[in-house]
CSV table of C-alpha atoms (C1' of nucleotides) in Angstrom, one decimal:
chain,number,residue,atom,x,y,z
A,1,UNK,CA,-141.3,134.3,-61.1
A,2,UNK,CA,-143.1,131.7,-62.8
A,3,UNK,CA,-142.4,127.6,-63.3
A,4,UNK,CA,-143.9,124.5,-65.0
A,5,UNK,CA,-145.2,122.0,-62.7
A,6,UNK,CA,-144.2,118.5,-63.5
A,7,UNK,CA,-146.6,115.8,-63.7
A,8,UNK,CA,-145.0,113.9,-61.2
A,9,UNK,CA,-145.4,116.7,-58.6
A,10,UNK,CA,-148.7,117.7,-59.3
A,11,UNK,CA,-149.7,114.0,-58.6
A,12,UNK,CA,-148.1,114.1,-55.1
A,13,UNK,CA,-149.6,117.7,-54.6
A,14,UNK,CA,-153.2,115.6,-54.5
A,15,UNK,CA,-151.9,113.6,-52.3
A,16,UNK,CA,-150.5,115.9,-50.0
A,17,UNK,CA,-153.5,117.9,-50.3
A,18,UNK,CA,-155.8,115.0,-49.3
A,19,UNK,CA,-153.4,114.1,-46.1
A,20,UNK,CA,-154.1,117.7,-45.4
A,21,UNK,CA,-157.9,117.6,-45.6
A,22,UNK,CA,-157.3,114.2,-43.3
A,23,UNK,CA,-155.6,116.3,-40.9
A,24,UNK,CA,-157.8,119.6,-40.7
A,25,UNK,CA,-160.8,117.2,-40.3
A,26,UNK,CA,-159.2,116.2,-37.1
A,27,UNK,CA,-158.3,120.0,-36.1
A,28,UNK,CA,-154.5,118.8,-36.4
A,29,UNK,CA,-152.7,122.4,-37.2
A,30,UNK,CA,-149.2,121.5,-38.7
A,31,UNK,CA,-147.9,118.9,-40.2
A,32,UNK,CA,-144.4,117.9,-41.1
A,33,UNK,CA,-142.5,116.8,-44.2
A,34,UNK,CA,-141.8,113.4,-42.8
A,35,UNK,CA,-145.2,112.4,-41.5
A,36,UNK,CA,-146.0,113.1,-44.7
A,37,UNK,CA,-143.4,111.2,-46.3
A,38,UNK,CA,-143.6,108.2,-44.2
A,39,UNK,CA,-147.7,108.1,-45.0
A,40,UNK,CA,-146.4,108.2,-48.5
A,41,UNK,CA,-143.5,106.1,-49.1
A,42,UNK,CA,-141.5,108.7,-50.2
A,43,UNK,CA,-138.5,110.8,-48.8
A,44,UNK,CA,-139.5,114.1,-46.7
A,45,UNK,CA,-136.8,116.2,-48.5
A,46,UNK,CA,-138.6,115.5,-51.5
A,47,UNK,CA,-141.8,116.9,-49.4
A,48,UNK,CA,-140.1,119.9,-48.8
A,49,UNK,CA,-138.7,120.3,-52.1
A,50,UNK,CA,-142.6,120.3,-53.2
A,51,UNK,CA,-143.8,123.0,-51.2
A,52,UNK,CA,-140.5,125.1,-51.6
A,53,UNK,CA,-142.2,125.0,-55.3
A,54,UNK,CA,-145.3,126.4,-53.7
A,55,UNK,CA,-143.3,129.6,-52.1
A,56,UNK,CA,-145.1,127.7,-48.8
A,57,UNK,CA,-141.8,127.9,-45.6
A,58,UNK,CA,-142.7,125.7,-43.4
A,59,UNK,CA,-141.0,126.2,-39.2
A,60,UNK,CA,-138.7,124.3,-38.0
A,61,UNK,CA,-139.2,121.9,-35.3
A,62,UNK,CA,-142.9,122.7,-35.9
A,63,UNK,CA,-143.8,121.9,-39.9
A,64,UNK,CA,-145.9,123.3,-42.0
A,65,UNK,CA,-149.9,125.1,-41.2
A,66,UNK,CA,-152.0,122.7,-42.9
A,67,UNK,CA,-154.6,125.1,-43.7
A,68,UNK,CA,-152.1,127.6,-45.6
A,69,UNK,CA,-150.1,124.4,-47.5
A,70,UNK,CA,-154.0,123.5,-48.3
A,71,UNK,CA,-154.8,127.2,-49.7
A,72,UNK,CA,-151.8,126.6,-51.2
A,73,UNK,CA,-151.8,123.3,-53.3
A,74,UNK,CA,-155.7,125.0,-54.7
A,75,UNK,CA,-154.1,127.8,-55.8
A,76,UNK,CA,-151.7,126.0,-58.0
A,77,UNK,CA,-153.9,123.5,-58.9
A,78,UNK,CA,-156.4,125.7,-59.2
A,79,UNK,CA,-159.0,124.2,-57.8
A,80,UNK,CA,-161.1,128.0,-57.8
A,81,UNK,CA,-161.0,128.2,-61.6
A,82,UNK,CA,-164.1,127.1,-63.0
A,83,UNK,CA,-163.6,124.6,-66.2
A,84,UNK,CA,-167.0,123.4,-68.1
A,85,UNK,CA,-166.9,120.2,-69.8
A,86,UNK,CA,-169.4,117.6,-71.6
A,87,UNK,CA,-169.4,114.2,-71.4
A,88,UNK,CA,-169.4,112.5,-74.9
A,89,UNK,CA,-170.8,109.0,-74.3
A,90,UNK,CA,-173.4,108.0,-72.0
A,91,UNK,CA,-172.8,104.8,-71.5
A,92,UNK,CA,-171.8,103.1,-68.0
A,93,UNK,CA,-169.0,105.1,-67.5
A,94,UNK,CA,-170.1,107.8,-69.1
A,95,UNK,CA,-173.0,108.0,-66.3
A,96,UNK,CA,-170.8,106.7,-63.2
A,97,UNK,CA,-168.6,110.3,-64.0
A,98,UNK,CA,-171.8,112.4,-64.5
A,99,UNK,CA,-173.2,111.4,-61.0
A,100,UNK,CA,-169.8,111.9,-59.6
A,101,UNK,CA,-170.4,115.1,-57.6
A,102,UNK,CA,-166.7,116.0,-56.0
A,103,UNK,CA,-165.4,116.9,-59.6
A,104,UNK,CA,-167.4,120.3,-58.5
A,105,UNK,CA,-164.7,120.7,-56.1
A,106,UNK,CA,-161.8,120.6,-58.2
A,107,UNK,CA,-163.2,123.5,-60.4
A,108,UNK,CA,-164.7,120.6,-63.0
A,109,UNK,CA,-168.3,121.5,-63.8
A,110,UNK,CA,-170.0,118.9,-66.0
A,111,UNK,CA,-172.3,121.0,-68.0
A,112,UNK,CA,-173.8,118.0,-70.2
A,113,UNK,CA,-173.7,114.8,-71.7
A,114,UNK,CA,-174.2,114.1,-75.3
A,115,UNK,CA,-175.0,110.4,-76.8
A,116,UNK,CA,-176.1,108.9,-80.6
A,117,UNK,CA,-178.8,106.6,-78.9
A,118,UNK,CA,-182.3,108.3,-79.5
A,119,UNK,CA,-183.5,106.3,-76.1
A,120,UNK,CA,-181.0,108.1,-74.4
A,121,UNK,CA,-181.7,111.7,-75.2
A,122,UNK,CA,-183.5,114.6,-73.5
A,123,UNK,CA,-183.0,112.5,-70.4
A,124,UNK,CA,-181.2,114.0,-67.4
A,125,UNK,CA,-178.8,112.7,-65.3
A,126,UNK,CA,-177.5,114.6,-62.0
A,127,UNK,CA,-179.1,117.8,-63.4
A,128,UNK,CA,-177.7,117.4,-66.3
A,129,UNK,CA,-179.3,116.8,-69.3
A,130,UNK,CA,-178.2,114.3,-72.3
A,131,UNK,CA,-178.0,116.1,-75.9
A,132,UNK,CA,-177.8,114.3,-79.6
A,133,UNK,CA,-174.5,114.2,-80.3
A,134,UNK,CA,-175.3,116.5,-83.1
A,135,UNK,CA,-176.1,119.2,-81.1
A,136,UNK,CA,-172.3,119.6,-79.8
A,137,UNK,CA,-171.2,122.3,-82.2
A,138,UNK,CA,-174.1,124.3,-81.0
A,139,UNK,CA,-173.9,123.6,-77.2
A,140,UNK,CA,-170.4,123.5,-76.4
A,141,UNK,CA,-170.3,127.2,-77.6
A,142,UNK,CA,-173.4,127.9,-75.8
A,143,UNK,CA,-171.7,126.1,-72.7
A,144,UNK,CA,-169.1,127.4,-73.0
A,145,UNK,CA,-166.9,123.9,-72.8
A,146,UNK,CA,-163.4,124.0,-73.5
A,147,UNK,CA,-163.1,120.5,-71.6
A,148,UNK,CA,-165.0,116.8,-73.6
A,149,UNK,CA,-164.6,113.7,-71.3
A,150,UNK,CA,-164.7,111.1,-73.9
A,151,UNK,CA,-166.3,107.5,-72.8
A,152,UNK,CA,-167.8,106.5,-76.0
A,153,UNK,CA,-167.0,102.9,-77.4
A,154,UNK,CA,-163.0,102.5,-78.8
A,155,UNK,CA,-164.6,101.9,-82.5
A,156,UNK,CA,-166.2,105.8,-82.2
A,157,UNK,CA,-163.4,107.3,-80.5
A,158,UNK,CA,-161.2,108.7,-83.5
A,159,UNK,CA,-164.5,110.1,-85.0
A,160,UNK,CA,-165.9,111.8,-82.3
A,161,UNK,CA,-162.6,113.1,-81.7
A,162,UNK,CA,-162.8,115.0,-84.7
A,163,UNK,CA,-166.2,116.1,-84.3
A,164,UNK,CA,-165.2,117.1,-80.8
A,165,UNK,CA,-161.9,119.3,-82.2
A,166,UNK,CA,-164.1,120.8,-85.0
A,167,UNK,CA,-166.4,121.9,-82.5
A,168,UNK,CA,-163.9,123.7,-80.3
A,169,UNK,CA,-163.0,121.8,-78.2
A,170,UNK,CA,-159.6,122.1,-76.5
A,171,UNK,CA,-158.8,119.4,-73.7
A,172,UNK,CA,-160.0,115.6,-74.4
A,173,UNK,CA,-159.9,113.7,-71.6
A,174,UNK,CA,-159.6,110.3,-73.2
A,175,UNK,CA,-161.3,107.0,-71.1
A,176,UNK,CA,-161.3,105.3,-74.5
A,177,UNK,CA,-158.6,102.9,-75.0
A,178,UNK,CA,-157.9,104.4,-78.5
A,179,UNK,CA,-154.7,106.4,-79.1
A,180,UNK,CA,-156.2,109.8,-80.8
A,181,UNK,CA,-154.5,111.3,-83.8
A,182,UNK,CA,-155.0,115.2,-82.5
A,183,UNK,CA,-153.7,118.6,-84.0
A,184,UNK,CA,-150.5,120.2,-82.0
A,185,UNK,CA,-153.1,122.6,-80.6
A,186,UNK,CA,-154.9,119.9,-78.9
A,187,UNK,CA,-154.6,118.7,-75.4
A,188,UNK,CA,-155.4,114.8,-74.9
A,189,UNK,CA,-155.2,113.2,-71.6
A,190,UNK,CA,-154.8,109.1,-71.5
A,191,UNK,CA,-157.1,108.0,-68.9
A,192,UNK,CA,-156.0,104.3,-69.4
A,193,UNK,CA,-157.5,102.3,-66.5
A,194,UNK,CA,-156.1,99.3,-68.0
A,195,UNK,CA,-152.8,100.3,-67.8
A,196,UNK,CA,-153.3,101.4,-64.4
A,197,UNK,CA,-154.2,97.8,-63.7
A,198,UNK,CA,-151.4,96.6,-65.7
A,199,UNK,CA,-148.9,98.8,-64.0
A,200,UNK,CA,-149.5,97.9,-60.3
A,201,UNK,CA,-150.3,94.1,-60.3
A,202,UNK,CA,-147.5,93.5,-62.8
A,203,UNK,CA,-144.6,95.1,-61.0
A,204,UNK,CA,-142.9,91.7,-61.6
A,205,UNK,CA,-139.9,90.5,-63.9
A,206,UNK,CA,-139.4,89.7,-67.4
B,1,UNK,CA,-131.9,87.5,-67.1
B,2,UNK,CA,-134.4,89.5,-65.2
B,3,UNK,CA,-135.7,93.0,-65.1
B,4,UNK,CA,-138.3,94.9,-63.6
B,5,UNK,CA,-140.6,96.8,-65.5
B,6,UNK,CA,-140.7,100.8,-65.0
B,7,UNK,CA,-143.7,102.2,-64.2
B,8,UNK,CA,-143.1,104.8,-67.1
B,9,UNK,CA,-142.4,102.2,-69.8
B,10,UNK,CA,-145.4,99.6,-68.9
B,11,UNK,CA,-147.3,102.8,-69.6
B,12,UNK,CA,-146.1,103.2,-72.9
B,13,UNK,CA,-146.2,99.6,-73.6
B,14,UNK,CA,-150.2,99.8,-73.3
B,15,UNK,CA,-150.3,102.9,-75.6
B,16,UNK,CA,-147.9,101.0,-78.2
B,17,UNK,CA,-150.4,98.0,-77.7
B,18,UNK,CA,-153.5,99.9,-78.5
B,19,UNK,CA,-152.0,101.5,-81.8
B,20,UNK,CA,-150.6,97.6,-82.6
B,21,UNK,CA,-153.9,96.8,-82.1
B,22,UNK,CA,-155.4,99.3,-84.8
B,23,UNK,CA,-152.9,98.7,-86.7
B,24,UNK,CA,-153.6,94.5,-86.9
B,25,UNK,CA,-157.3,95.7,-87.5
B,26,UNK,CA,-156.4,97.4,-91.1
B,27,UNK,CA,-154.3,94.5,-91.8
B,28,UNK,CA,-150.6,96.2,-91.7
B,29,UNK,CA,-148.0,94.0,-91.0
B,30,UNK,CA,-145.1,95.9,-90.0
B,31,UNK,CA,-144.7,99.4,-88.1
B,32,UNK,CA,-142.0,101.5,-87.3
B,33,UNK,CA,-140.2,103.0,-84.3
B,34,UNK,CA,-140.7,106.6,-85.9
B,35,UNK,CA,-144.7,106.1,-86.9
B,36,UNK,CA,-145.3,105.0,-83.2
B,37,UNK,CA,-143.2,108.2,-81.7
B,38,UNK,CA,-144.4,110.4,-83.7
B,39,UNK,CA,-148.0,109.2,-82.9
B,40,UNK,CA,-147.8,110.0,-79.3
B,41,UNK,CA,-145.2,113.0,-79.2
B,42,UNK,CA,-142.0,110.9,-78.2
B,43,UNK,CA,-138.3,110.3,-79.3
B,44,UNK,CA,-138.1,107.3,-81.6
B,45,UNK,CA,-135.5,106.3,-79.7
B,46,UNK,CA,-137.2,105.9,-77.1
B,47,UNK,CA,-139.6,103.6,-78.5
B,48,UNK,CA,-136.6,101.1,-79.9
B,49,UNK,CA,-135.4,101.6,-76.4
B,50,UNK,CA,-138.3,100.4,-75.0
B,51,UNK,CA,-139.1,97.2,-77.5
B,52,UNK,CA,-135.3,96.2,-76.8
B,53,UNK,CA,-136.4,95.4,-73.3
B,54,UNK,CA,-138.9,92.8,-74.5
B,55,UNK,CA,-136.4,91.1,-76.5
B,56,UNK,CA,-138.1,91.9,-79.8
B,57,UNK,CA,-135.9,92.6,-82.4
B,58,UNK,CA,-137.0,95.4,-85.4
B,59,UNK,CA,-135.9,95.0,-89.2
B,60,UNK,CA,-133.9,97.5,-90.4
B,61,UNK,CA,-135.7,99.3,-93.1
B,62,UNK,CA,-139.2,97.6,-92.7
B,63,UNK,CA,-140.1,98.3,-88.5
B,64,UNK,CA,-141.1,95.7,-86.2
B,65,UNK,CA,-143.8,92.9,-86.6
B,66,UNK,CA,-147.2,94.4,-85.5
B,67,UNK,CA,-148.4,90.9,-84.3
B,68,UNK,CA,-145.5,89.5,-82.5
B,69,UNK,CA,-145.1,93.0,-81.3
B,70,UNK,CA,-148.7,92.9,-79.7
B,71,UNK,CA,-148.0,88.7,-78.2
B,72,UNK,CA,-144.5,90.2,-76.8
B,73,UNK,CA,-146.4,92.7,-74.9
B,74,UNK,CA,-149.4,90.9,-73.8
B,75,UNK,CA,-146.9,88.2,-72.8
B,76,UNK,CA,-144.8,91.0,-70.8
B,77,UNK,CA,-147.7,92.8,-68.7
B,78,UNK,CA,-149.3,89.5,-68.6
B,79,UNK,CA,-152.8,89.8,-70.3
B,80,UNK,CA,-153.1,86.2,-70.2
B,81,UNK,CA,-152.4,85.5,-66.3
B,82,UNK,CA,-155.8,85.6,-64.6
B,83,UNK,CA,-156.6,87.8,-61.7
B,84,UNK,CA,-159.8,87.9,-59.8
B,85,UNK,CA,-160.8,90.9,-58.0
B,86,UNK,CA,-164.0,92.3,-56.0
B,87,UNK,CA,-165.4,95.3,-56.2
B,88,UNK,CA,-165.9,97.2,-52.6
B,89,UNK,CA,-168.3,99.8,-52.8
B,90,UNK,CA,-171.7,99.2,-55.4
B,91,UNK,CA,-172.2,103.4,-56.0
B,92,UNK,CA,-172.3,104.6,-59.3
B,93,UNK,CA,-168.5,103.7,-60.5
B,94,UNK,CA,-168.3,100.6,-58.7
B,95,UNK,CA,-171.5,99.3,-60.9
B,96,UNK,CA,-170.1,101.3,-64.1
B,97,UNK,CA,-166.7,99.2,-63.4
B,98,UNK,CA,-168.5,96.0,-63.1
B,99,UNK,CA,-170.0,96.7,-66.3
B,100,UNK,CA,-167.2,97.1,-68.1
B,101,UNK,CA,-165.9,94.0,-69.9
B,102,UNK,CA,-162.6,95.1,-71.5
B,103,UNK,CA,-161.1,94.2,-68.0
B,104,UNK,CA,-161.3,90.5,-69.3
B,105,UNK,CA,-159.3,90.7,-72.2
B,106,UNK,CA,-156.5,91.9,-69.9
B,107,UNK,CA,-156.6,88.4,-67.6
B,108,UNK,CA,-159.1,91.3,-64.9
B,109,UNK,CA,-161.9,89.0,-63.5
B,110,UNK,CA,-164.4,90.5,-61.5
B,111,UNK,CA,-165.9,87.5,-59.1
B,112,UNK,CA,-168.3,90.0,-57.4
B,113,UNK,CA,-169.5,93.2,-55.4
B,114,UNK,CA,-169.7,94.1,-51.9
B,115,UNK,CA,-171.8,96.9,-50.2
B,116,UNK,CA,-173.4,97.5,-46.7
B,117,UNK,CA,-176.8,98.9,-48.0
B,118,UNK,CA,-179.1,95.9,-47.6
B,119,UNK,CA,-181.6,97.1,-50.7
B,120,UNK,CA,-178.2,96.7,-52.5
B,121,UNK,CA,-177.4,93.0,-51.5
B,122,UNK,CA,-178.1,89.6,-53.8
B,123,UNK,CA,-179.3,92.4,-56.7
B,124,UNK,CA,-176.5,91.0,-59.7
B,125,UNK,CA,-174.6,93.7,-62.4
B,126,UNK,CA,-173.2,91.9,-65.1
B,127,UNK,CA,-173.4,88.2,-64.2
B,128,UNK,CA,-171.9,90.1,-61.4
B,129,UNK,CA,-173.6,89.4,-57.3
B,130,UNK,CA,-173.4,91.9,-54.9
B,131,UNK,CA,-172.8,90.5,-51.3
B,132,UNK,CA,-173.1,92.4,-47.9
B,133,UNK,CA,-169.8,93.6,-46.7
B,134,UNK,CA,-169.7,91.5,-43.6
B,135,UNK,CA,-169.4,88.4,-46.6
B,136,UNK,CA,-166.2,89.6,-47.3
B,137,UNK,CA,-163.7,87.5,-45.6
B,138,UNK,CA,-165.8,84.0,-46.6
B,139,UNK,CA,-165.9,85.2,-50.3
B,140,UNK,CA,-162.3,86.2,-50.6
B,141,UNK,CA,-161.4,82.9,-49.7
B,142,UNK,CA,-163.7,81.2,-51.6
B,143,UNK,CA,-163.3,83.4,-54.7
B,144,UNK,CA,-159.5,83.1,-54.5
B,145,UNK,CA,-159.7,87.0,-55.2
B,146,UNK,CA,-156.3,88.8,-54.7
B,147,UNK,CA,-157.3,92.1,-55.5
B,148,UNK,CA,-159.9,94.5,-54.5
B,149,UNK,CA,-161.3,98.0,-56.5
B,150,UNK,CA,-162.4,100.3,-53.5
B,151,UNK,CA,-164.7,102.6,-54.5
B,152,UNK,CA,-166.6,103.3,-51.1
B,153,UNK,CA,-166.9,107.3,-50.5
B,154,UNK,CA,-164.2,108.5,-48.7
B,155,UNK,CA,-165.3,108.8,-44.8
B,156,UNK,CA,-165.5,105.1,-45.0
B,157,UNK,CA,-162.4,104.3,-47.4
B,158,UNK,CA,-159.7,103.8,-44.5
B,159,UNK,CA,-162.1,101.2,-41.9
B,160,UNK,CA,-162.7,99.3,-45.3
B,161,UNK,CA,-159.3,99.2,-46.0
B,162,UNK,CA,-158.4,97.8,-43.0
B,163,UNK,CA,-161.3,94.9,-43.4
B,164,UNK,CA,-159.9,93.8,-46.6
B,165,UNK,CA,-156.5,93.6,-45.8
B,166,UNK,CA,-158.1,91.5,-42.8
B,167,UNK,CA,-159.6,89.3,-45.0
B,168,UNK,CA,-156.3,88.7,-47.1
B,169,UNK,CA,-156.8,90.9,-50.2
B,170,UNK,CA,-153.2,91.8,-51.4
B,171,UNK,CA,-153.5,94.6,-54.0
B,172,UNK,CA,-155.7,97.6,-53.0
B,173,UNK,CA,-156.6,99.8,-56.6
B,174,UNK,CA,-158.0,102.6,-55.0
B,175,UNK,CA,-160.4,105.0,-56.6
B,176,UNK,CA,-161.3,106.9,-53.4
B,177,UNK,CA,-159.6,110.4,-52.9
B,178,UNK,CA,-158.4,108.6,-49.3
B,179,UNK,CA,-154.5,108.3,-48.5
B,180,UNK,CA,-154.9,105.1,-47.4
B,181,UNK,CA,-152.8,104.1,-44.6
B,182,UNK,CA,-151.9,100.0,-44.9
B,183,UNK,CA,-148.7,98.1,-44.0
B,184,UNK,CA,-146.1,97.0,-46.4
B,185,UNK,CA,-147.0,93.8,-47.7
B,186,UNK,CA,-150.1,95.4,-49.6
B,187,UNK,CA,-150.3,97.1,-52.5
B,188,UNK,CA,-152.0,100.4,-53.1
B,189,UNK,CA,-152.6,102.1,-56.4
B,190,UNK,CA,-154.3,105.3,-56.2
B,191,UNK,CA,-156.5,105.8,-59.3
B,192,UNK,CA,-156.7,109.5,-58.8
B,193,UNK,CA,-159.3,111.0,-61.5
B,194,UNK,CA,-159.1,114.2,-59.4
B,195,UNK,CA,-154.9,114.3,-59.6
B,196,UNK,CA,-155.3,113.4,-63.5
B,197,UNK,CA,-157.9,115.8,-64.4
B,198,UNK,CA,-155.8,118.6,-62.9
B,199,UNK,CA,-152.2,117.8,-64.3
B,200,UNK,CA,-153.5,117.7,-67.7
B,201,UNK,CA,-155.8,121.1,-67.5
B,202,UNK,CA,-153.2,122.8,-65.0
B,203,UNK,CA,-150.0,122.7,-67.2
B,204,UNK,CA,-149.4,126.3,-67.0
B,205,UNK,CA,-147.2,128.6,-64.8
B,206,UNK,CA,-147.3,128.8,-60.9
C,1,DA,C1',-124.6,96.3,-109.5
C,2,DT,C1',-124.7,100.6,-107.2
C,3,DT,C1',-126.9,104.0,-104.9
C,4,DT,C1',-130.3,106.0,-101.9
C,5,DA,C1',-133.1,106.4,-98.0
C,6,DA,C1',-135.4,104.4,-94.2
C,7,DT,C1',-134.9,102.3,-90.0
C,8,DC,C1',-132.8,99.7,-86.4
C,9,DG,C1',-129.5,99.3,-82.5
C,10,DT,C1',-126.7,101.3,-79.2
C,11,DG,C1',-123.4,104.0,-76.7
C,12,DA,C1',-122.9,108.8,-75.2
C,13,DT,C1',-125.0,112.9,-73.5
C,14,DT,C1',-128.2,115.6,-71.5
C,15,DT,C1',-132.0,116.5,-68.6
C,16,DT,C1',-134.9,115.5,-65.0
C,17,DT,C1',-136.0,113.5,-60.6
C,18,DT,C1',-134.8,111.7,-56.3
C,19,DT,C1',-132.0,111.0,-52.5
C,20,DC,C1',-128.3,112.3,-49.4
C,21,DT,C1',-125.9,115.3,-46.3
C,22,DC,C1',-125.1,119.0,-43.7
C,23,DT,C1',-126.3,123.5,-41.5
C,24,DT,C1',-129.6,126.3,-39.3
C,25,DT,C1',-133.6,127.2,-36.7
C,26,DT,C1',-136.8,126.4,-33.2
C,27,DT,C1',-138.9,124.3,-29.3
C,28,DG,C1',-139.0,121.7,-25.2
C,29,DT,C1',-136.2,119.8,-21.3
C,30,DT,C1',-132.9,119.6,-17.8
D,1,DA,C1',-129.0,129.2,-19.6
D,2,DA,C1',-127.3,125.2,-21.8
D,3,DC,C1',-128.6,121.1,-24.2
D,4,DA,C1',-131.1,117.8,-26.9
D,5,DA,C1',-134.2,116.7,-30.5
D,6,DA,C1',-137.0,117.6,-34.4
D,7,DA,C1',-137.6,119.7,-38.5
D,8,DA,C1',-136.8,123.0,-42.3
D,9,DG,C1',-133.8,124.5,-46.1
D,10,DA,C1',-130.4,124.1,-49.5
D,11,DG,C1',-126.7,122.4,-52.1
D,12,DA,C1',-124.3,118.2,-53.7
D,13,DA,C1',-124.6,113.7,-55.4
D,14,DA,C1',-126.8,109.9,-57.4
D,15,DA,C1',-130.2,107.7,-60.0
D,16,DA,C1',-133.5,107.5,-63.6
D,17,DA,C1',-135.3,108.9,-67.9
D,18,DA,C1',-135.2,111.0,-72.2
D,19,DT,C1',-132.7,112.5,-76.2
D,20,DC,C1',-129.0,112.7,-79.4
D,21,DA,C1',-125.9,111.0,-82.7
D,22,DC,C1',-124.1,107.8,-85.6
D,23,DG,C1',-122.8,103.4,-87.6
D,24,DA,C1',-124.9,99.1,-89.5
D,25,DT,C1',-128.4,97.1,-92.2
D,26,DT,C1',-131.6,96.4,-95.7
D,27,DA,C1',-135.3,97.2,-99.2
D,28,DA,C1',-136.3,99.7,-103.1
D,29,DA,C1',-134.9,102.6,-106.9
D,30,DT,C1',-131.8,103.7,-110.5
DNA sequence: ATTTAATCGTGATTTTTTTCTCTTTTTGTT
DNA sequence: AACAAAAAGAGAAAAAAATCACGATTAAAT
């Protein structure tokens, strides 16, 4: 048996599984769907129609083990399966991610960060060292990176895109507000802060 | 006549602004519902759909306006309303954050920082003062700041939480992997880099 | 002037997601 | 042992979102 996850579940799957590290911290052993749907906002049969998703049966009158609905939600997010990426653009943000240490836990290794500024090169950051950007063809092979984060300035993002796709790259995880023209084969991910922003202090009217 | 904005549709409406955007930059005047779907792997429908709700009407045959296309939408998720926020929490993405001025174009002002390390406090980022923590409730005030970015590490997210809704911040943009737990007059959105980086690599099969 | 093709606008349809409702199970209480 | 309360599970219903389909419009081509 084997299903697609929707976006919108694997979003509340985070949230559920940081509830549950909340809860195991404080040696709390079950939990049920509407604590977890009152923390959330949200309506507990949808809780339960999550974890039905994860093959997880909760008891009744009881709930659900949080340490198994934990185990759970990292197996299907695979939270185990390493995933090496680069960081293309070592600017602020660029930096901020690279020193960001609990992506290791999620199964996101940051092998390297590669920049155009010579100042910038050869130093490391958090272990890890910045590269010429014209040493990516080379190094994401050598890295093994199917995974670029890309925080370089929106004028440079189309281009290093490219470069990034010529180079083998499969995933792009985009912090650039730029919209990327990609190949089919290519998977881009939007990280649009701004529209973030936009979404939640402008849930007004038109 | 009033309508609330979906959550899914003020998303697209950034990504339609940033192509509008590109587009304005090579001097194109007009664009078409099919160029923009096609650009980001939707129905064109669904982008006519979406323009109808701004009341901007297309021309058969020649698209839609790129510049009035881009006011309409600024004018709709308010670029031009002004919104000061703080920063809570001066680590590595709070100060990459601060540094990053795009939030200005899109009516984000950031007044200032707040941290409890004392080697931290009076230091400025970007034009940008970092206060002590225990400033908070004066400076709110003072700063007429509605909206706080919490980017403290975790342990601490929830007692910080608390303080700021004590010191009347309204909208909470949360970039800590904390579920935070506030009443409902405030306003959380959870920036979940985690939750993002795992949808978009973890679109296969449970 | 007529034809052709691109595109908008929109109602209908389909699909997806969420909520509701009801039954069953289980645990604690009387 | 009977009862009450809490929670899971599951199917039905409702709501929301996306797609389809097609007529109307218009600019360019013949």
């Amino acid at each position: 048996m084997s299903k697609v996850i929707p976006d919108k579940v694997s979003n509340r799957l985070t949230l559920y599984h940081s509830i549950l590290t909340e809860y195991i911290e404080n040696d709390i052993e079950h939990i049920s769907s509407p604590q977890i749907a009152q923390r959330l906002g949200i309506d507990d049969s949808q809780v339960r129609k999550d974890f039905k998703l994860l093959n997880n049966a909760g008891k009744c009158r009881v709930g659900y083990l949080t340490t198994e609905l934990k185990d759970s939600i990292e197996k299907t997010l695979r939270f185990t399966t390493a995933k090496n990426a680069i960081i293309v653009g070592a600017g602020n943000l660029g930096l901020a991610l690279a020193k960001y240490d609990s992506f290791n836990s999620y199964g996101l290794n940051i092998m390297a960060l590669f920049d155009n500024d010579p100042q910038k090169i050869d130093i490391s950051v958090n272990d890890k060292q910045i590269y010429h950007i014209s040493k990516l063809p080379i190094m994401v092979n050598k890295l093994n990176a199917e995974i670029a984060i890309l925080t370089v300035p929106r004028p440079y993002a189309q281009k290093v895109a490219d470069f990034l796709i010529e180079s083998n790259i499969r995933y792009i995880w985009n912090f650039t507000p730029a919209v990327l023209k990609v190949p089919p084969h290519i998977k881009v991910w939007n990280e649009n802060l701004i529209a973030s922003f936009l979404q939640f202090t402008c849930k007004e009217l038109i």
